[in-house]
Amino acid sequence: MKKATPSTLKWLKDIVGLGTILVALVVYFSIRSPNFLTATNFTAIANQIPAALLVAVGMTLVLITAGIDLSVGSLVGLSGAVLGLSIDRIGLPLPIAILACIATGLFCGMINGLVIVRWALPPFIVTLGMLEVARGATFLLTETRTIYLGSKISKIAGLGVANISVLFIIAIAAVVLGQLILSRCTFGRYLIAIGANEQTAYLSGINTSRIKVSVYALSGLLCAMAAVVNTARMASANPNAGTGFELEAIAAVVIGGTSLMGGRGSVINSMLGVLFMAILSSGLSQIGTEEATKRMITGFVIVLAVILDYYRSRITSKS
């Protein structure tokens, strides 16, 4: 029988740890609120997380390269605006409009990667700039108005298999595919190598520039998919859609154990991080926590996750 590798044992340890925390959260909120442990509440959570899951998959891959993508929320908004305008004003068929939406996210993500690589600029600055550019373009395109699409797009949200929404299935498929890319494909090993030591990866023959452009393009593509999911769920394209997604995605991914220093991470664990954020938000709402307090608690959790990542990185480097 093949023995588990140390990295596999560590991954299983992280899964068990996160799973235990999730169970503890569910138990706590179930005691505090009689409406928490109900099928209606968990259905609502399941309907809310597909877009966040898609964005988190891309963010995980970017963070593993020691990069960061602060533009994800704005790319969700811009891609959704292109989708809404393509359907409502241009009159494109839904499949063509979705392709235009996907192309928008892919193009913006590729621009992020090309600028970072060509001028060796910090990803933080480049993607922060894209955040503003994309949000401004969204406001210009939509004239800061919500584009109501109704059944032209909401019918996608109504599709499903055995009462499971197709949007949720797409998000889970992206998580599984992302984990397979990371753990089974050469591309995934290159991402980890670049995050661990980019110079060594380059000297080892890895085309680091091409890989970094690809991972930002992939993040943009996943943002566009999240825009399709978000627009279908809301039956409209909102110019403010995706606002705050960048912080939520980074928090979920770091809580899932992906290092901000690069070189380590898991898409499956990021999914548990997204679940943690969703359950925390739902539970706090159900026990009557005010919005200001919710934001303070969420901020505290993010800082705690970063501190834990710092000590985990120190322990790893010493070992």
mmCIF file of C-alpha atoms in Angstrom:
data_model
loop_
_atom_site.group_PDB
_atom_site.id
_atom_site.type_symbol
_atom_site.label_atom_id
_atom_site.label_comp_id
_atom_site.label_asym_id
_atom_site.label_seq_id
_atom_site.Cartn_x
_atom_site.Cartn_y
_atom_site.Cartn_z
ATOM 1 C CA MET A 1 0.000 0.000 0.000
ATOM 2 C CA LYS A 2 1.390 3.393 -1.051
ATOM 3 C CA LYS A 3 2.262 5.644 1.930
ATOM 4 C CA ALA A 4 0.870 9.162 2.071
ATOM 5 C CA THR A 5 3.436 11.872 1.373
ATOM 6 C CA PRO A 6 4.119 14.608 4.003
ATOM 7 C CA SER A 7 2.370 17.190 1.786
ATOM 8 C CA THR A 8 -0.709 14.956 1.509
ATOM 9 C CA LEU A 9 -0.777 14.449 5.289
ATOM 10 C CA LYS A 10 -0.487 18.224 5.803
ATOM 11 C CA TRP A 11 -3.323 18.838 3.309
ATOM 12 C CA LEU A 12 -5.523 16.298 5.128
ATOM 13 C CA LYS A 13 -4.622 17.949 8.441
ATOM 14 C CA ASP A 14 -5.709 21.358 7.062
ATOM 15 C CA ILE A 15 -8.969 19.876 5.726
ATOM 16 C CA VAL A 16 -9.773 18.314 9.111
ATOM 17 C CA GLY A 17 -8.881 21.551 10.929
ATOM 18 C CA LEU A 18 -11.060 23.734 8.700
ATOM 19 C CA GLY A 19 -13.869 21.188 8.752
ATOM 20 C CA THR A 20 -13.811 21.162 12.559
ATOM 21 C CA ILE A 21 -14.012 24.971 12.666
ATOM 22 C CA LEU A 22 -16.955 24.930 10.235
ATOM 23 C CA VAL A 23 -18.819 22.350 12.328
ATOM 24 C CA ALA A 24 -18.152 24.404 15.476
ATOM 25 C CA LEU A 25 -19.557 27.518 13.751
ATOM 26 C CA VAL A 26 -22.675 25.652 12.630
ATOM 27 C CA VAL A 27 -23.230 24.265 16.147
ATOM 28 C CA TYR A 28 -22.735 27.697 17.748
ATOM 29 C CA PHE A 29 -25.143 29.520 15.414
ATOM 30 C CA SER A 30 -27.667 26.658 15.620
ATOM 31 C CA ILE A 31 -27.761 27.096 19.397
ATOM 32 C CA ARG A 32 -28.067 30.890 19.124
ATOM 33 C CA SER A 33 -30.692 30.931 16.331
ATOM 34 C CA PRO A 34 -33.485 28.360 15.772
ATOM 35 C CA ASN A 35 -33.689 29.339 12.085
ATOM 36 C CA PHE A 36 -30.032 28.698 11.297
ATOM 37 C CA LEU A 37 -30.021 24.906 11.004
ATOM 38 C CA THR A 38 -32.750 24.732 8.362
ATOM 39 C CA ALA A 39 -32.850 23.619 4.743
ATOM 40 C CA THR A 40 -34.036 27.099 3.713
ATOM 41 C CA ASN A 41 -31.005 28.774 5.255
ATOM 42 C CA PHE A 42 -28.496 26.339 3.757
ATOM 43 C CA THR A 43 -30.201 26.627 0.370
ATOM 44 C CA ALA A 44 -29.786 30.406 0.616
ATOM 45 C CA ILE A 45 -26.084 29.979 1.460
ATOM 46 C CA ALA A 46 -25.636 27.545 -1.452
ATOM 47 C CA ASN A 47 -27.226 30.071 -3.831
ATOM 48 C CA GLN A 48 -24.955 32.874 -2.611
ATOM 49 C CA ILE A 49 -21.549 31.210 -2.858
ATOM 50 C CA PRO A 50 -21.104 30.132 -6.534
ATOM 51 C CA ALA A 51 -19.777 33.536 -7.685
ATOM 52 C CA ALA A 52 -17.486 33.797 -4.639
ATOM 53 C CA LEU A 53 -16.208 30.253 -5.273
ATOM 54 C CA LEU A 54 -15.297 31.037 -8.892
ATOM 55 C CA VAL A 55 -13.418 34.196 -7.899
ATOM 56 C CA ALA A 56 -11.671 32.328 -5.051
ATOM 57 C CA VAL A 57 -10.375 29.641 -7.431
ATOM 58 C CA GLY A 58 -8.624 32.291 -9.541
ATOM 59 C CA MET A 59 -7.368 34.156 -6.473
ATOM 60 C CA THR A 60 -5.883 30.927 -5.059
ATOM 61 C CA LEU A 61 -3.845 30.299 -8.202
ATOM 62 C CA VAL A 62 -2.665 33.940 -8.308
ATOM 63 C CA LEU A 63 -1.652 33.994 -4.610
ATOM 64 C CA ILE A 64 0.299 30.749 -5.027
ATOM 65 C CA THR A 65 2.580 32.593 -7.494
ATOM 66 C CA ALA A 66 3.176 35.208 -4.737
ATOM 67 C CA GLY A 67 0.970 37.626 -6.681
ATOM 68 C CA ILE A 68 -2.345 39.247 -5.870
ATOM 69 C CA ASP A 69 -5.359 40.368 -7.914
ATOM 70 C CA LEU A 70 -7.240 43.312 -6.435
ATOM 71 C CA SER A 71 -9.253 43.865 -9.619
ATOM 72 C CA VAL A 72 -11.492 40.780 -9.312
ATOM 73 C CA GLY A 73 -14.537 42.660 -7.978
ATOM 74 C CA SER A 74 -14.393 45.304 -10.690
ATOM 75 C CA LEU A 75 -13.888 42.653 -13.390
ATOM 76 C CA VAL A 76 -17.065 40.938 -12.169
ATOM 77 C CA GLY A 77 -18.870 44.279 -12.489
ATOM 78 C CA LEU A 78 -17.444 45.125 -15.938
ATOM 79 C CA SER A 79 -18.024 41.643 -17.383
ATOM 80 C CA GLY A 80 -21.579 41.687 -16.037
ATOM 81 C CA ALA A 81 -22.172 45.104 -17.615
ATOM 82 C CA VAL A 82 -20.950 43.809 -20.999
ATOM 83 C CA LEU A 83 -23.282 40.821 -20.622
ATOM 84 C CA GLY A 84 -26.239 43.065 -19.774
ATOM 85 C CA LEU A 85 -25.595 45.525 -22.594
ATOM 86 C CA SER A 86 -25.037 42.728 -25.116
ATOM 87 C CA ILE A 87 -28.453 41.263 -24.324
ATOM 88 C CA ASP A 88 -30.527 44.359 -23.598
ATOM 89 C CA ARG A 89 -29.209 47.024 -25.979
ATOM 90 C CA ILE A 90 -27.399 45.155 -28.757
ATOM 91 C CA GLY A 91 -29.832 42.249 -28.762
ATOM 92 C CA LEU A 92 -27.256 39.483 -29.030
ATOM 93 C CA PRO A 93 -28.384 35.902 -28.414
ATOM 94 C CA LEU A 94 -27.597 34.724 -24.873
ATOM 95 C CA PRO A 95 -24.713 32.354 -25.840
ATOM 96 C CA ILE A 96 -22.993 35.115 -27.865
ATOM 97 C CA ALA A 97 -23.510 37.626 -25.041
ATOM 98 C CA ILE A 98 -21.935 35.175 -22.571
ATOM 99 C CA LEU A 99 -18.951 34.775 -24.915
ATOM 100 C CA ALA A 100 -18.555 38.590 -25.013
ATOM 101 C CA CYS A 101 -18.679 38.626 -21.213
ATOM 102 C CA ILE A 102 -16.063 35.862 -20.948
ATOM 103 C CA ALA A 103 -13.822 37.607 -23.507
ATOM 104 C CA THR A 104 -13.977 40.830 -21.452
ATOM 105 C CA GLY A 105 -12.804 39.158 -18.254
ATOM 106 C CA LEU A 106 -10.131 37.175 -20.095
ATOM 107 C CA PHE A 107 -8.827 40.291 -21.881
ATOM 108 C CA CYS A 108 -8.625 42.395 -18.691
ATOM 109 C CA GLY A 109 -6.903 39.582 -16.802
ATOM 110 C CA MET A 110 -4.403 39.198 -19.633
ATOM 111 C CA ILE A 111 -3.699 42.948 -19.557
ATOM 112 C CA ASN A 112 -3.014 42.652 -15.816
ATOM 113 C CA GLY A 113 -0.511 39.872 -16.431
ATOM 114 C CA LEU A 114 1.194 41.532 -19.415
ATOM 115 C CA VAL A 115 1.719 44.839 -17.570
ATOM 116 C CA ILE A 116 3.056 43.052 -14.478
ATOM 117 C CA VAL A 117 5.502 40.992 -16.529
ATOM 118 C CA ARG A 118 6.538 43.580 -19.162
ATOM 119 C CA TRP A 119 7.444 46.338 -16.687
ATOM 120 C CA ALA A 120 8.166 44.126 -13.650
ATOM 121 C CA LEU A 121 5.615 46.090 -11.629
ATOM 122 C CA PRO A 122 4.146 44.933 -8.292
ATOM 123 C CA PRO A 123 0.862 43.038 -8.877
ATOM 124 C CA PHE A 124 -0.673 45.044 -6.036
ATOM 125 C CA ILE A 125 -0.247 48.342 -7.923
ATOM 126 C CA VAL A 126 -1.225 47.029 -11.378
ATOM 127 C CA THR A 127 -4.385 45.266 -10.242
ATOM 128 C CA LEU A 128 -5.319 48.227 -8.018
ATOM 129 C CA GLY A 129 -5.158 50.378 -11.144
ATOM 130 C CA MET A 130 -7.281 47.863 -13.063
ATOM 131 C CA LEU A 131 -9.788 47.927 -10.173
ATOM 132 C CA GLU A 132 -10.392 51.633 -10.774
ATOM 133 C CA VAL A 133 -10.249 51.439 -14.591
ATOM 134 C CA ALA A 134 -12.725 48.552 -14.780
ATOM 135 C CA ARG A 135 -15.148 50.084 -12.266
ATOM 136 C CA GLY A 136 -15.027 53.421 -14.094
ATOM 137 C CA ALA A 137 -15.660 51.674 -17.436
ATOM 138 C CA THR A 138 -18.593 49.849 -15.840
ATOM 139 C CA PHE A 139 -20.175 53.125 -14.709
ATOM 140 C CA LEU A 140 -19.657 54.659 -18.166
ATOM 141 C CA LEU A 141 -21.134 51.693 -20.022
ATOM 142 C CA THR A 142 -24.176 51.371 -17.776
ATOM 143 C CA GLU A 143 -24.571 55.122 -17.102
ATOM 144 C CA THR A 144 -24.566 54.024 -13.432
ATOM 145 C CA ARG A 145 -27.915 52.328 -13.889
ATOM 146 C CA THR A 146 -28.946 48.748 -13.268
ATOM 147 C CA ILE A 147 -29.833 46.892 -16.474
ATOM 148 C CA TYR A 148 -32.860 44.670 -15.814
ATOM 149 C CA LEU A 149 -32.797 41.494 -17.895
ATOM 150 C CA GLY A 150 -35.489 39.360 -16.280
ATOM 151 C CA SER A 151 -36.089 35.976 -17.852
ATOM 152 C CA LYS A 152 -33.550 36.686 -20.607
ATOM 153 C CA ILE A 153 -30.848 35.578 -18.158
ATOM 154 C CA SER A 154 -32.617 34.353 -15.008
ATOM 155 C CA LYS A 155 -33.645 31.137 -16.771
ATOM 156 C CA ILE A 156 -30.035 29.965 -16.335
ATOM 157 C CA ALA A 157 -30.424 30.175 -12.554
ATOM 158 C CA GLY A 158 -33.556 28.034 -12.823
ATOM 159 C CA LEU A 159 -31.709 25.147 -14.444
ATOM 160 C CA GLY A 160 -30.507 22.326 -12.242
ATOM 161 C CA VAL A 161 -30.119 18.635 -11.577
ATOM 162 C CA ALA A 162 -31.950 16.956 -8.679
ATOM 163 C CA ASN A 163 -32.788 20.358 -7.085
ATOM 164 C CA ILE A 164 -29.146 21.409 -7.293
ATOM 165 C CA SER A 165 -28.689 24.696 -9.174
ATOM 166 C CA VAL A 166 -26.583 24.542 -12.317
ATOM 167 C CA LEU A 167 -24.744 27.635 -11.030
ATOM 168 C CA PHE A 168 -23.635 25.678 -7.941
ATOM 169 C CA ILE A 169 -22.613 22.726 -10.128
ATOM 170 C CA ILE A 170 -20.511 25.022 -12.354
ATOM 171 C CA ALA A 171 -18.758 26.496 -9.294
ATOM 172 C CA ILE A 172 -18.001 23.062 -7.808
ATOM 173 C CA ALA A 173 -16.728 21.876 -11.208
ATOM 174 C CA ALA A 174 -14.377 24.887 -11.296
ATOM 175 C CA VAL A 175 -13.110 24.018 -7.795
ATOM 176 C CA VAL A 176 -12.432 20.394 -8.777
ATOM 177 C CA LEU A 177 -10.765 21.429 -12.052
ATOM 178 C CA GLY A 178 -8.662 24.051 -10.241
ATOM 179 C CA GLN A 179 -7.479 21.487 -7.678
ATOM 180 C CA LEU A 180 -6.630 19.000 -10.442
ATOM 181 C CA ILE A 181 -4.643 21.666 -12.314
ATOM 182 C CA LEU A 182 -2.780 22.536 -9.138
ATOM 183 C CA SER A 183 -2.009 18.994 -8.011
ATOM 184 C CA ARG A 184 -1.864 16.953 -11.211
ATOM 185 C CA CYS A 185 -0.746 19.239 -14.039
ATOM 186 C CA THR A 186 2.621 20.690 -14.987
ATOM 187 C CA PHE A 187 1.038 24.161 -15.026
ATOM 188 C CA GLY A 188 0.121 23.795 -11.351
ATOM 189 C CA ARG A 189 3.642 22.677 -10.404
ATOM 190 C CA TYR A 190 5.040 25.690 -12.260
ATOM 191 C CA LEU A 191 2.743 28.004 -10.249
ATOM 192 C CA ILE A 192 4.051 26.560 -6.970
ATOM 193 C CA ALA A 193 7.658 26.745 -8.179
ATOM 194 C CA ILE A 194 7.285 30.421 -9.165
ATOM 195 C CA GLY A 195 5.693 31.252 -5.825
ATOM 196 C CA ALA A 196 8.406 29.420 -3.867
ATOM 197 C CA ASN A 197 11.300 31.082 -5.712
ATOM 198 C CA GLU A 198 10.740 32.806 -9.064
ATOM 199 C CA GLN A 199 14.438 33.183 -9.868
ATOM 200 C CA THR A 200 15.117 29.495 -9.277
ATOM 201 C CA ALA A 201 12.057 28.592 -11.349
ATOM 202 C CA TYR A 202 13.348 30.765 -14.218
ATOM 203 C CA LEU A 203 16.841 29.226 -14.047
ATOM 204 C CA SER A 204 15.198 25.788 -14.087
ATOM 205 C CA GLY A 205 13.811 26.525 -17.539
ATOM 206 C CA ILE A 206 10.273 27.578 -16.634
ATOM 207 C CA ASN A 207 8.879 30.394 -18.790
ATOM 208 C CA THR A 208 7.849 32.402 -15.737
ATOM 209 C CA SER A 209 6.509 35.357 -17.764
ATOM 210 C CA ARG A 210 4.134 33.187 -19.790
ATOM 211 C CA ILE A 211 2.921 31.330 -16.693
ATOM 212 C CA LYS A 212 2.267 34.576 -14.794
ATOM 213 C CA VAL A 213 0.331 36.116 -17.715
ATOM 214 C CA SER A 214 -1.671 32.887 -17.996
ATOM 215 C CA VAL A 215 -2.633 32.819 -14.321
ATOM 216 C CA TYR A 216 -3.897 36.434 -14.352
ATOM 217 C CA ALA A 217 -5.805 35.723 -17.582
ATOM 218 C CA LEU A 218 -7.329 32.666 -15.902
ATOM 219 C CA SER A 219 -8.324 34.790 -12.905
ATOM 220 C CA GLY A 220 -10.024 37.266 -15.267
ATOM 221 C CA LEU A 221 -11.857 34.441 -17.040
ATOM 222 C CA LEU A 222 -13.159 33.089 -13.718
ATOM 223 C CA CYS A 223 -14.306 36.611 -12.772
ATOM 224 C CA ALA A 224 -16.312 36.720 -16.010
ATOM 225 C CA MET A 225 -17.872 33.349 -15.178
ATOM 226 C CA ALA A 226 -18.738 34.755 -11.741
ATOM 227 C CA ALA A 227 -20.349 37.719 -13.531
ATOM 228 C CA VAL A 228 -22.567 35.351 -15.543
ATOM 229 C CA VAL A 229 -23.544 33.538 -12.334
ATOM 230 C CA ASN A 230 -24.188 36.794 -10.463
ATOM 231 C CA THR A 231 -26.212 38.351 -13.305
ATOM 232 C CA ALA A 232 -28.320 35.198 -13.722
ATOM 233 C CA ARG A 233 -29.044 35.046 -9.985
ATOM 234 C CA MET A 234 -30.014 38.730 -9.756
ATOM 235 C CA ALA A 235 -31.721 38.814 -13.222
ATOM 236 C CA SER A 236 -29.947 42.128 -13.803
ATOM 237 C CA ALA A 237 -26.549 43.713 -14.413
ATOM 238 C CA ASN A 238 -25.747 46.033 -11.520
ATOM 239 C CA PRO A 239 -22.873 48.550 -11.994
ATOM 240 C CA ASN A 240 -21.888 47.971 -8.353
ATOM 241 C CA ALA A 241 -21.816 44.180 -8.730
ATOM 242 C CA GLY A 242 -18.699 42.565 -7.307
ATOM 243 C CA THR A 243 -17.872 45.442 -4.961
ATOM 244 C CA GLY A 244 -15.803 44.053 -2.080
ATOM 245 C CA PHE A 245 -15.244 40.681 -3.806
ATOM 246 C CA GLU A 246 -11.468 41.221 -3.704
ATOM 247 C CA LEU A 247 -11.338 41.372 0.093
ATOM 248 C CA GLU A 248 -13.789 38.509 0.539
ATOM 249 C CA ALA A 249 -11.843 36.324 -1.901
ATOM 250 C CA ILE A 250 -8.464 37.085 -0.325
ATOM 251 C CA ALA A 251 -9.889 36.430 3.155
ATOM 252 C CA ALA A 252 -11.465 33.119 2.125
ATOM 253 C CA VAL A 253 -8.329 31.939 0.332
ATOM 254 C CA VAL A 254 -5.990 32.880 3.216
ATOM 255 C CA ILE A 255 -8.353 31.256 5.742
ATOM 256 C CA GLY A 256 -8.134 28.171 3.514
ATOM 257 C CA GLY A 257 -4.380 28.072 4.088
ATOM 258 C CA THR A 258 -3.018 29.562 0.867
ATOM 259 C CA SER A 259 0.060 31.593 1.724
ATOM 260 C CA LEU A 260 0.268 35.295 0.867
ATOM 261 C CA MET A 261 4.001 34.668 0.474
ATOM 262 C CA GLY A 262 3.332 32.214 -2.381
ATOM 263 C CA GLY A 263 4.395 28.631 -3.017
ATOM 264 C CA ARG A 264 1.621 26.951 -1.044
ATOM 265 C CA GLY A 265 -2.134 26.574 -1.357
ATOM 266 C CA SER A 266 -5.145 24.400 -2.109
ATOM 267 C CA VAL A 267 -8.295 25.168 -4.096
ATOM 268 C CA ILE A 268 -10.328 22.706 -2.013
ATOM 269 C CA ASN A 269 -9.255 24.491 1.164
ATOM 270 C CA SER A 270 -10.208 27.829 -0.423
ATOM 271 C CA MET A 271 -13.703 26.407 -0.977
ATOM 272 C CA LEU A 272 -13.878 25.694 2.767
ATOM 273 C CA GLY A 273 -12.710 29.274 3.350
ATOM 274 C CA VAL A 274 -15.592 30.573 1.206
ATOM 275 C CA LEU A 275 -17.997 28.363 3.184
ATOM 276 C CA PHE A 276 -16.548 29.738 6.428
ATOM 277 C CA MET A 277 -17.149 33.341 5.319
ATOM 278 C CA ALA A 278 -20.687 32.532 4.096
ATOM 279 C CA ILE A 279 -21.662 30.685 7.282
ATOM 280 C CA LEU A 280 -20.136 33.413 9.465
ATOM 281 C CA SER A 281 -22.053 36.123 7.575
ATOM 282 C CA SER A 282 -25.344 34.202 7.637
ATOM 283 C CA GLY A 283 -24.981 33.267 11.307
ATOM 284 C CA LEU A 284 -24.142 36.789 12.422
ATOM 285 C CA SER A 285 -27.177 38.117 10.523
ATOM 286 C CA GLN A 286 -29.467 35.542 12.106
ATOM 287 C CA ILE A 287 -28.424 36.365 15.653
ATOM 288 C CA GLY A 288 -29.130 40.036 14.968
ATOM 289 C CA THR A 289 -25.579 41.382 14.691
ATOM 290 C CA GLU A 290 -25.479 44.921 13.316
ATOM 291 C CA GLU A 291 -23.749 45.524 9.986
ATOM 292 C CA ALA A 292 -20.987 47.604 11.599
ATOM 293 C CA THR A 293 -20.204 44.823 14.079
ATOM 294 C CA LYS A 294 -20.289 42.224 11.292
ATOM 295 C CA ARG A 295 -17.677 44.172 9.355
ATOM 296 C CA MET A 296 -15.486 44.495 12.451
ATOM 297 C CA ILE A 297 -15.673 40.740 13.123
ATOM 298 C CA THR A 298 -14.925 39.953 9.482
ATOM 299 C CA GLY A 299 -11.929 42.302 9.551
ATOM 300 C CA PHE A 300 -10.673 40.674 12.746
ATOM 301 C CA VAL A 301 -10.934 37.224 11.138
ATOM 302 C CA ILE A 302 -8.964 38.418 8.091
ATOM 303 C CA VAL A 303 -6.166 39.862 10.236
ATOM 304 C CA LEU A 304 -6.078 36.689 12.354
ATOM 305 C CA ALA A 305 -5.796 34.555 9.205
ATOM 306 C CA VAL A 306 -2.873 36.662 7.937
ATOM 307 C CA ILE A 307 -1.097 36.419 11.320
ATOM 308 C CA LEU A 308 -1.529 32.634 11.285
ATOM 309 C CA ASP A 309 -0.160 32.563 7.710
ATOM 310 C CA TYR A 310 2.881 34.553 8.871
ATOM 311 C CA TYR A 311 3.716 32.094 11.645
ATOM 312 C CA ARG A 312 2.963 29.105 9.399
ATOM 313 C CA SER A 313 5.410 30.473 6.784
ATOM 314 C CA ARG A 314 8.098 30.966 9.456
ATOM 315 C CA ILE A 315 7.667 27.405 10.712
ATOM 316 C CA THR A 316 7.796 26.061 7.137
ATOM 317 C CA SER A 317 10.960 28.040 6.283
ATOM 318 C CA LYS A 318 12.697 26.810 9.456
ATOM 319 C CA SER A 319 11.806 23.203 8.743
#
